[in-house]
Amino acid sequence: MTSETLVITSDSLLAAEAARLAAASGVTVEECPDAVGALRRWQRSPLVLVGTDLLAELASLRPPRRDGVYVVGWGSTGEPMLRAALEVGAETLLELPSAEAVVAGLLADVSDGEGGDGLVIGVLGGSGGAGATTYAAALASLGSERGPALLVDADRLGPGAARVLGLDELPGVTWGDLGQTAGRLGGRALREAVPHVGSLGLLGWPGSDASPPGPEIVREVLAAARRGHDLVVVDLPRESALGTEALLTGCDVVLVVVRANVTGTASAAKLISRLPERDRLRVVVRGRAAEPEAVGRALGLPVVASMPDQRGLSEAIDLGLGPVRSKRAPLARAAAEVLTRCRVRAGAMAA
Ligand SMILES: Nc1ncnc2c1ncn2[C@@H]1O[C@H](COP(=O)(O)OP(=O)(O)OP(=O)(O)O)[C@@H](O)[C@H]1O
Ligand SMILES: [Mg+2]
């Protein structure tokens, strides 16, 4: 596969506009002014932009199904166009000039070689104060040493993942800004817009009250986050204000942090019984009052890591030192263990 975007159009203005946007994103385009010629190159490019001028002709040639096909044209596009777009398997119709930013985002993703490959790990507390936010922050923090990582704070009512990471004073985009997003969000654009230090970013909440984004936005944001980062960790809410369904289905794996005692396990069992997609769930045990295996058996789920309570952790976080001060500390070890397992995955996490 080449890294060039294939632009299928005989409209020289449209081709020039695509080339301009591509140049701004640091990528090149391969122009193809006829549908038959396009068919030959159809499978080679990560991204294909089909001009509305050649769409009907291309649809009549029945190109094979593939991802990453978008239809672009000037002004409004009618129903026959929509039908043809469906026939070529396009993701969506983009009307220029209004969709300029969306096209630029798509091209930027190509320039990053983003194939939607990042791993998305959800973290959920089995009971209140179990340590989910702290564990999620540790995962993202350690993960960022290997490549771009994003911690997504999806718990509007929690004390805030930003504070745990020590990123609460930094400027950048929050859920409050994304609530209005229409259309596809670029992975790189999101990565650059959120508050970040080095390769660790955070998507959190604005200081003032923001209305929670709907499931469509949640899905779009998680997909963009995955495209723009090697690792995305989502601090999930137990009582959801955001669409829980959209959040959970956006994660490759969901780790439930469970306190190793009777109350913690009972509470986690109740929560787990309400969750869909049980085969994505894994357990991280915190504390030593009960054996991790016993907790796993009681919940009927695999335990992927366990850790004793870490002395001085709350104090270190309060001082803004972050969740991972020493790699040898229990929290860091338990996070590293899960990251190693996840990297062995092929599509799903190895239990
Ligand atoms: N591994 C750990 N060892 C010791 N203390 C911890 C550990 N993890 C979290 N804590 C402490 O427990 C408290 C709750 O942690 P945290 O906010 O991460 O839990 P949570 O499950 O996200 O809670 P909430 O229900 O509020 O979302 C904090 O004071 C935190 O510092
Ligand atoms: Mg929390």
GROMACS .gro file of C-alpha atoms and ligand atoms in nm:
model
  383
    1MET     CA    1   0.000   0.000   0.000
    2THR     CA    2   0.132   0.345  -0.085
    3SER     CA    3   0.084   0.636   0.152
    4GLU     CA    4  -0.064   0.847  -0.127
    5THR     CA    5  -0.425   0.944  -0.123
    6LEU     CA    6  -0.610   0.853  -0.440
    7VAL     CA    7  -0.824   1.138  -0.572
    8ILE     CA    8  -1.066   1.029  -0.844
    9THR     CA    9  -1.198   1.329  -1.031
   10SER     CA   10  -1.187   1.497  -1.370
   11ASP     CA   11  -1.282   1.828  -1.208
   12SER     CA   12  -0.954   2.017  -1.204
   13LEU     CA   13  -1.076   2.258  -0.936
   14LEU     CA   14  -1.163   1.972  -0.705
   15ALA     CA   15  -0.831   1.801  -0.772
   16ALA     CA   16  -0.646   2.125  -0.698
   17GLU     CA   17  -0.837   2.172  -0.374
   18ALA     CA   18  -0.755   1.816  -0.262
   19ALA     CA   19  -0.389   1.870  -0.350
   20ARG     CA   20  -0.386   2.196  -0.155
   21LEU     CA   21  -0.534   2.038   0.158
   22ALA     CA   22  -0.299   1.741   0.123
   23ALA     CA   23   0.006   1.966   0.097
   24ALA     CA   24  -0.101   2.145   0.414
   25SER     CA   25  -0.107   1.807   0.589
   26GLY     CA   26   0.227   1.703   0.443
   27VAL     CA   27   0.093   1.429   0.216
   28THR     CA   28   0.078   1.385  -0.157
   29VAL     CA   29  -0.217   1.285  -0.369
   30GLU     CA   30  -0.235   1.071  -0.676
   31GLU     CA   31  -0.483   1.221  -0.917
   32CYS     CA   32  -0.685   0.994  -1.138
   33PRO     CA   33  -0.915   1.163  -1.390
   34ASP     CA   34  -1.102   0.851  -1.507
   35ALA     CA   35  -1.304   0.582  -1.332
   36VAL     CA   36  -1.154   0.282  -1.513
   37GLY     CA   37  -0.801   0.389  -1.429
   38ALA     CA   38  -0.909   0.445  -1.069
   39LEU     CA   39  -1.026   0.087  -1.040
   40ARG     CA   40  -0.673  -0.036  -1.103
   41ARG     CA   41  -0.539   0.169  -0.812
   42TRP     CA   42  -0.845   0.125  -0.592
   43GLN     CA   43  -0.687  -0.105  -0.330
   44ARG     CA   44  -0.347   0.062  -0.309
   45SER     CA   45  -0.412   0.382  -0.113
   46PRO     CA   46  -0.507   0.413   0.253
   47LEU     CA   47  -0.755   0.689   0.163
   48VAL     CA   48  -0.968   0.734  -0.149
   49LEU     CA   49  -1.153   1.056  -0.229
   50VAL     CA   50  -1.410   1.012  -0.505
   51GLY     CA   51  -1.527   1.331  -0.680
   52THR     CA   52  -1.900   1.355  -0.733
   53ASP     CA   53  -1.834   1.404  -1.107
   54LEU     CA   54  -1.705   1.047  -1.150
   55LEU     CA   55  -1.907   0.883  -0.876
   56ALA     CA   56  -2.188   0.737  -1.088
   57GLU     CA   57  -1.947   0.597  -1.344
   58LEU     CA   58  -1.728   0.445  -1.075
   59ALA     CA   59  -2.032   0.291  -0.901
   60SER     CA   60  -2.134   0.126  -1.230
   61LEU     CA   61  -1.794  -0.049  -1.235
   62ARG     CA   62  -1.870  -0.203  -0.896
   63PRO     CA   63  -1.538  -0.151  -0.719
   64PRO     CA   64  -1.456  -0.405  -0.446
   65ARG     CA   65  -1.550  -0.313  -0.090
   66ARG     CA   66  -1.279  -0.141   0.112
   67ASP     CA   67  -1.244   0.103   0.404
   68GLY     CA   68  -1.138   0.465   0.377
   69VAL     CA   69  -1.352   0.575   0.082
   70TYR     CA   70  -1.509   0.923   0.092
   71VAL     CA   71  -1.710   1.112  -0.167
   72VAL     CA   72  -1.625   1.481  -0.212
   73GLY     CA   73  -1.798   1.743  -0.420
   74TRP     CA   74  -1.897   2.105  -0.435
   75GLY     CA   75  -2.217   2.219  -0.273
   76SER     CA   76  -2.517   2.007  -0.191
   77THR     CA   77  -2.546   1.649  -0.304
   78GLY     CA   78  -2.879   1.484  -0.384
   79GLU     CA   79  -3.033   1.142  -0.341
   80PRO     CA   80  -2.896   0.972  -0.658
   81MET     CA   81  -2.554   1.076  -0.535
   82LEU     CA   82  -2.621   0.916  -0.199
   83ARG     CA   83  -2.720   0.589  -0.367
   84ALA     CA   84  -2.404   0.586  -0.578
   85ALA     CA   85  -2.196   0.669  -0.270
   86LEU     CA   86  -2.342   0.366  -0.095
   87GLU     CA   87  -2.264   0.150  -0.398
   88VAL     CA   88  -1.893   0.240  -0.384
   89GLY     CA   89  -1.894   0.172  -0.009
   90ALA     CA   90  -1.818   0.532   0.091
   91GLU     CA   91  -1.816   0.627   0.459
   92THR     CA   92  -1.979   0.962   0.395
   93LEU     CA   93  -2.041   1.246   0.150
   94LEU     CA   94  -1.831   1.555   0.210
   95GLU     CA   95  -1.947   1.885   0.067
   96LEU     CA   96  -1.681   2.143   0.002
   97PRO     CA   97  -1.604   2.405   0.105
   98SER     CA   98  -1.789   2.346   0.434
   99ALA     CA   99  -1.628   2.005   0.492
  100GLU     CA  100  -1.277   2.137   0.430
  101ALA     CA  101  -1.166   2.076   0.788
  102VAL     CA  102  -1.294   1.719   0.775
  103VAL     CA  103  -1.105   1.644   0.454
  104ALA     CA  104  -0.793   1.803   0.604
  105GLY     CA  105  -0.834   1.580   0.911
  106LEU     CA  106  -0.859   1.267   0.695
  107LEU     CA  107  -0.546   1.363   0.507
  108ALA     CA  108  -0.361   1.442   0.830
  109ASP     CA  109  -0.444   1.095   0.958
  110VAL     CA  110  -0.289   0.944   0.646
  111SER     CA  111   0.023   1.152   0.693
  112ASP     CA  112   0.061   1.005   1.039
  113GLY     CA  113   0.016   0.656   0.903
  114GLU     CA  114  -0.277   0.620   1.137
  115GLY     CA  115  -0.462   0.303   1.060
  116GLY     CA  116  -0.697   0.318   1.357
  117ASP     CA  117  -0.465   0.082   1.539
  118GLY     CA  118  -0.435   0.226   1.887
  119LEU     CA  119  -0.547   0.014   2.177
  120VAL     CA  120  -0.842   0.140   2.384
  121ILE     CA  121  -0.856   0.021   2.745
  122GLY     CA  122  -1.153   0.110   2.965
  123VAL     CA  123  -1.111   0.121   3.344
  124LEU     CA  124  -1.409   0.093   3.575
  125GLY     CA  125  -1.424   0.096   3.955
  126GLY     CA  126  -1.597  -0.208   4.102
  127SER     CA  127  -1.701   0.013   4.394
  128GLY     CA  128  -1.663   0.380   4.491
  129GLY     CA  129  -1.303   0.477   4.556
  130ALA     CA  130  -1.167   0.141   4.434
  131GLY     CA  131  -0.877   0.316   4.261
  132ALA     CA  132  -1.001   0.312   3.899
  133THR     CA  133  -0.903   0.670   3.813
  134THR     CA  134  -0.562   0.624   3.969
  135TYR     CA  135  -0.503   0.298   3.784
  136ALA     CA  136  -0.621   0.448   3.455
  137ALA     CA  137  -0.384   0.741   3.503
  138ALA     CA  138  -0.096   0.502   3.576
  139LEU     CA  139  -0.168   0.303   3.258
  140ALA     CA  140  -0.175   0.615   3.041
  141SER     CA  141   0.133   0.760   3.206
  142LEU     CA  142   0.342   0.444   3.159
  143GLY     CA  143   0.200   0.386   2.813
  144SER     CA  144   0.309   0.733   2.701
  145GLU     CA  145   0.671   0.627   2.734
  146ARG     CA  146   0.624   0.408   2.426
  147GLY     CA  147   0.419   0.643   2.210
  148PRO     CA  148   0.128   0.888   2.215
  149ALA     CA  149  -0.117   0.802   2.493
  150LEU     CA  150  -0.442   0.968   2.592
  151LEU     CA  151  -0.633   0.946   2.916
  152VAL     CA  152  -1.002   1.008   2.853
  153ASP     CA  153  -1.192   1.119   3.160
  154ALA     CA  154  -1.542   0.990   3.097
  155ASP     CA  155  -1.645   1.022   3.461
  156ARG     CA  156  -1.800   1.363   3.492
  157LEU     CA  157  -1.878   1.321   3.858
  158GLY     CA  158  -1.541   1.186   3.968
  159PRO     CA  159  -1.266   1.399   4.123
  160GLY     CA  160  -1.094   1.433   3.785
  161ALA     CA  161  -0.826   1.239   3.607
  162ALA     CA  162  -0.649   1.567   3.521
  163ARG     CA  163  -0.568   1.623   3.884
  164VAL     CA  164  -0.430   1.271   3.928
  165LEU     CA  165  -0.199   1.318   3.629
  166GLY     CA  166  -0.108   1.668   3.740
  167LEU     CA  167  -0.231   1.811   3.406
  168ASP     CA  168  -0.516   2.017   3.546
  169GLU     CA  169  -0.360   2.356   3.482
  170LEU     CA  170  -0.282   2.307   3.114
  171PRO     CA  171  -0.483   2.469   2.836
  172GLY     CA  172  -0.651   2.263   2.566
  173VAL     CA  173  -0.969   2.111   2.436
  174THR     CA  174  -1.213   1.941   2.676
  175TRP     CA  175  -1.538   1.746   2.636
  176GLY     CA  176  -1.709   2.085   2.657
  177ASP     CA  177  -1.559   2.185   2.320
  178LEU     CA  178  -1.625   1.852   2.153
  179GLY     CA  179  -1.996   1.849   2.232
  180GLN     CA  180  -2.052   2.062   1.921
  181THR     CA  181  -1.833   1.867   1.681
  182ALA     CA  182  -2.004   1.768   1.361
  183GLY     CA  183  -1.857   1.518   1.122
  184ARG     CA  184  -1.538   1.326   1.145
  185LEU     CA  185  -1.273   1.436   1.390
  186GLY     CA  186  -0.908   1.398   1.289
  187GLY     CA  187  -0.695   1.176   1.511
  188ARG     CA  188  -0.396   1.403   1.493
  189ALA     CA  189  -0.610   1.714   1.539
  190LEU     CA  190  -0.749   1.571   1.863
  191ARG     CA  191  -0.405   1.470   1.987
  192GLU     CA  192  -0.268   1.818   1.929
  193ALA     CA  193  -0.570   1.998   2.073
  194VAL     CA  194  -0.599   1.831   2.415
  195PRO     CA  195  -0.381   1.939   2.710
  196HIS     CA  196  -0.063   1.734   2.694
  197VAL     CA  197   0.288   1.700   2.826
  198GLY     CA  198   0.523   1.514   2.596
  199SER     CA  199   0.329   1.223   2.454
  200LEU     CA  200   0.075   1.207   2.736
  201GLY     CA  201  -0.257   1.381   2.673
  202LEU     CA  202  -0.579   1.421   2.864
  203LEU     CA  203  -0.936   1.469   2.753
  204GLY     CA  204  -1.117   1.605   3.056
  205TRP     CA  205  -1.400   1.834   3.157
  206PRO     CA  206  -1.413   2.214   3.150
  207GLY     CA  207  -1.412   2.399   3.479
  208SER     CA  208  -1.771   2.512   3.435
  209ASP     CA  209  -2.056   2.267   3.394
  210ALA     CA  210  -2.073   2.113   3.046
  211SER     CA  211  -2.362   1.912   2.918
  212PRO     CA  212  -2.254   1.555   2.850
  213PRO     CA  213  -2.196   1.469   2.483
  214GLY     CA  214  -2.434   1.224   2.319
  215PRO     CA  215  -2.341   0.871   2.212
  216GLU     CA  216  -2.262   0.981   1.854
  217ILE     CA  217  -1.998   1.224   1.976
  218VAL     CA  218  -1.861   0.973   2.225
  219ARG     CA  219  -1.817   0.717   1.947
  220GLU     CA  220  -1.655   0.972   1.717
  221VAL     CA  221  -1.418   1.096   1.986
  222LEU     CA  222  -1.306   0.745   2.085
  223ALA     CA  223  -1.249   0.652   1.720
  224ALA     CA  224  -1.042   0.968   1.663
  225ALA     CA  225  -0.852   0.908   1.987
  226ARG     CA  226  -0.767   0.557   1.867
  227ARG     CA  227  -0.647   0.687   1.532
  228GLY     CA  228  -0.430   0.953   1.694
  229HIS     CA  229  -0.271   0.752   1.975
  230ASP     CA  230  -0.102   0.420   2.037
  231LEU     CA  231  -0.287   0.387   2.365
  232VAL     CA  232  -0.615   0.532   2.488
  233VAL     CA  233  -0.726   0.474   2.846
  234VAL     CA  234  -1.084   0.561   2.937
  235ASP     CA  235  -1.173   0.632   3.299
  236LEU     CA  236  -1.528   0.500   3.287
  237PRO     CA  237  -1.812   0.621   3.509
  238ARG     CA  238  -2.001   0.371   3.723
  239GLU     CA  239  -2.323   0.566   3.695
  240SER     CA  240  -2.315   0.693   3.343
  241ALA     CA  241  -2.391   1.043   3.233
  242LEU     CA  242  -2.237   0.974   2.893
  243GLY     CA  243  -2.375   0.688   2.686
  244THR     CA  244  -2.227   0.390   2.870
  245GLU     CA  245  -2.303   0.166   2.577
  246ALA     CA  246  -2.103   0.384   2.335
  247LEU     CA  247  -1.815   0.403   2.578
  248LEU     CA  248  -1.803   0.032   2.649
  249THR     CA  249  -1.830  -0.076   2.288
  250GLY     CA  250  -1.553   0.170   2.201
  251CYS     CA  251  -1.309  -0.016   2.430
  252ASP     CA  252  -1.113  -0.326   2.329
  253VAL     CA  253  -1.099  -0.437   2.689
  254VAL     CA  254  -1.255  -0.312   3.013
  255LEU     CA  255  -1.063  -0.354   3.337
  256VAL     CA  256  -1.270  -0.357   3.654
  257VAL     CA  257  -1.068  -0.246   3.957
  258VAL     CA  258  -1.194  -0.445   4.255
  259ARG     CA  259  -1.109  -0.403   4.623
  260ALA     CA  260  -0.997  -0.739   4.759
  261ASN     CA  261  -1.259  -0.776   5.029
  262VAL     CA  262  -1.618  -0.897   5.061
  263THR     CA  263  -1.781  -0.556   5.018
  264GLY     CA  264  -1.564  -0.465   4.720
  265THR     CA  265  -1.625  -0.796   4.546
  266ALA     CA  266  -2.000  -0.795   4.614
  267SER     CA  267  -2.032  -0.445   4.480
  268ALA     CA  268  -1.827  -0.531   4.170
  269ALA     CA  269  -2.043  -0.840   4.109
  270LYS     CA  270  -2.354  -0.625   4.105
  271LEU     CA  271  -2.198  -0.378   3.865
  272ILE     CA  272  -2.063  -0.648   3.634
  273SER     CA  273  -2.403  -0.817   3.611
  274ARG     CA  274  -2.540  -0.499   3.451
  275LEU     CA  275  -2.265  -0.467   3.190
  276PRO     CA  276  -2.292  -0.583   2.830
  277GLU     CA  277  -2.010  -0.761   2.648
  278ARG     CA  278  -1.886  -0.968   2.938
  279ASP     CA  279  -1.609  -1.127   2.733
  280ARG     CA  280  -1.426  -0.794   2.721
  281LEU     CA  281  -1.408  -0.768   3.100
  282ARG     CA  282  -1.097  -0.839   3.305
  283VAL     CA  283  -1.026  -0.780   3.673
  284VAL     CA  284  -0.751  -0.582   3.847
  285VAL     CA  285  -0.744  -0.651   4.220
  286ARG     CA  286  -0.640  -0.384   4.470
  287GLY     CA  287  -0.547  -0.479   4.826
  288ARG     CA  288  -0.440  -0.798   4.992
  289ALA     CA  289  -0.729  -0.886   5.226
  290ALA     CA  290  -0.841  -1.165   4.991
  291GLU     CA  291  -0.645  -1.368   4.736
  292PRO     CA  292  -0.675  -1.219   4.386
  293GLU     CA  293  -0.771  -1.562   4.248
  294ALA     CA  294  -1.057  -1.587   4.498
  295VAL     CA  295  -1.185  -1.248   4.383
  296GLY     CA  296  -1.162  -1.357   4.019
  297ARG     CA  297  -1.344  -1.683   4.090
  298ALA     CA  298  -1.621  -1.503   4.276
  299LEU     CA  299  -1.670  -1.272   3.981
  300GLY     CA  300  -1.623  -1.540   3.717
  301LEU     CA  301  -1.369  -1.326   3.533
  302PRO     CA  302  -0.993  -1.349   3.468
  303VAL     CA  303  -0.764  -1.146   3.694
  304VAL     CA  304  -0.496  -0.972   3.486
  305ALA     CA  305  -0.311  -0.787   3.763
  306SER     CA  306  -0.317  -0.736   4.137
  307MET     CA  307  -0.147  -0.490   4.368
  308PRO     CA  308  -0.125  -0.418   4.738
  309ASP     CA  309  -0.227  -0.072   4.856
  310GLN     CA  310   0.057   0.165   4.791
  311ARG     CA  311   0.164   0.373   5.086
  312GLY     CA  312   0.202   0.745   5.023
  313LEU     CA  313   0.023   0.735   4.688
  314SER     CA  314  -0.256   0.982   4.770
  315GLU     CA  315  -0.001   1.221   4.914
  316ALA     CA  316   0.222   1.198   4.606
  317ILE     CA  317  -0.079   1.265   4.381
  318ASP     CA  318  -0.185   1.560   4.597
  319LEU     CA  319   0.162   1.704   4.548
  320GLY     CA  320   0.114   1.683   4.170
  321LEU     CA  321   0.377   1.411   4.131
  322GLY     CA  322   0.148   1.184   3.927
  323PRO     CA  323   0.059   0.819   3.983
  324VAL     CA  324   0.393   0.672   3.868
  325ARG     CA  325   0.685   0.804   4.065
  326SER     CA  326   0.875   0.479   4.086
  327LYS     CA  327   0.845   0.199   3.833
  328ARG     CA  328   0.902  -0.052   4.111
  329ALA     CA  329   0.604   0.061   4.313
  330PRO     CA  330   0.303  -0.175   4.319
  331LEU     CA  331   0.073   0.046   4.109
  332ALA     CA  332   0.332   0.093   3.833
  333ARG     CA  333   0.408  -0.278   3.827
  334ALA     CA  334   0.041  -0.372   3.802
  335ALA     CA  335  -0.004  -0.122   3.519
  336ALA     CA  336   0.307  -0.244   3.335
  337GLU     CA  337   0.183  -0.602   3.359
  338VAL     CA  338  -0.142  -0.518   3.188
  339LEU     CA  339   0.028  -0.312   2.917
  340THR     CA  340   0.259  -0.602   2.838
  341ARG     CA  341  -0.034  -0.840   2.810
  342CYS     CA  342  -0.226  -0.598   2.593
  343ARG     CA  343   0.062  -0.560   2.351
  344VAL     CA  344   0.058  -0.933   2.292
  345ARG     CA  345  -0.301  -0.912   2.186
  346ALA     CA  346  -0.413  -0.972   1.832
  347GLY     CA  347  -0.739  -0.784   1.824
  348ALA     CA  348  -0.840  -0.882   2.177
  349MET     CA  349  -0.648  -0.901   2.498
  350ALA     CA  350  -0.480  -1.226   2.594
  351ALA     CA  351  -0.614  -1.326   2.934
  352LIG     N1  352  -0.322   0.136   4.438
  352LIG     C1  353  -0.355   0.224   4.535
  352LIG     N2  354  -0.294   0.220   4.655
  352LIG     C2  355  -0.324   0.309   4.753
  352LIG     N3  356  -0.417   0.406   4.739
  352LIG     C3  357  -0.482   0.413   4.623
  352LIG     C4  358  -0.456   0.324   4.515
  352LIG     N4  359  -0.537   0.356   4.412
  352LIG     C5  360  -0.608   0.460   4.453
  352LIG     N5  361  -0.577   0.495   4.580
  352LIG     C6  362  -0.638   0.604   4.657
  352LIG     O1  363  -0.775   0.573   4.676
  352LIG     C7  364  -0.856   0.688   4.661
  352LIG     C8  365  -0.957   0.664   4.549
  352LIG     O2  366  -0.888   0.647   4.428
  352LIG     P1  367  -0.952   0.679   4.285
  352LIG     O3  368  -1.007   0.815   4.281
  352LIG     O4  369  -0.851   0.639   4.185
  352LIG     O5  370  -1.069   0.572   4.287
  352LIG     P2  371  -1.196   0.562   4.190
  352LIG     O6  372  -1.229   0.419   4.183
  352LIG     O7  373  -1.166   0.632   4.064
  352LIG     O8  374  -1.302   0.642   4.275
  352LIG     P3  375  -1.441   0.711   4.228
  352LIG     O9  376  -1.544   0.615   4.271
  352LIG    O10  377  -1.442   0.840   4.305
  352LIG    O11  378  -1.431   0.731   4.080
  352LIG     C9  379  -0.761   0.803   4.634
  352LIG    O12  380  -0.734   0.868   4.754
  352LIG    C10  381  -0.636   0.734   4.581
  352LIG    O13  382  -0.521   0.807   4.605
  353MG      MG  383  -1.275   0.767   3.956
   0.00000   0.00000   0.00000
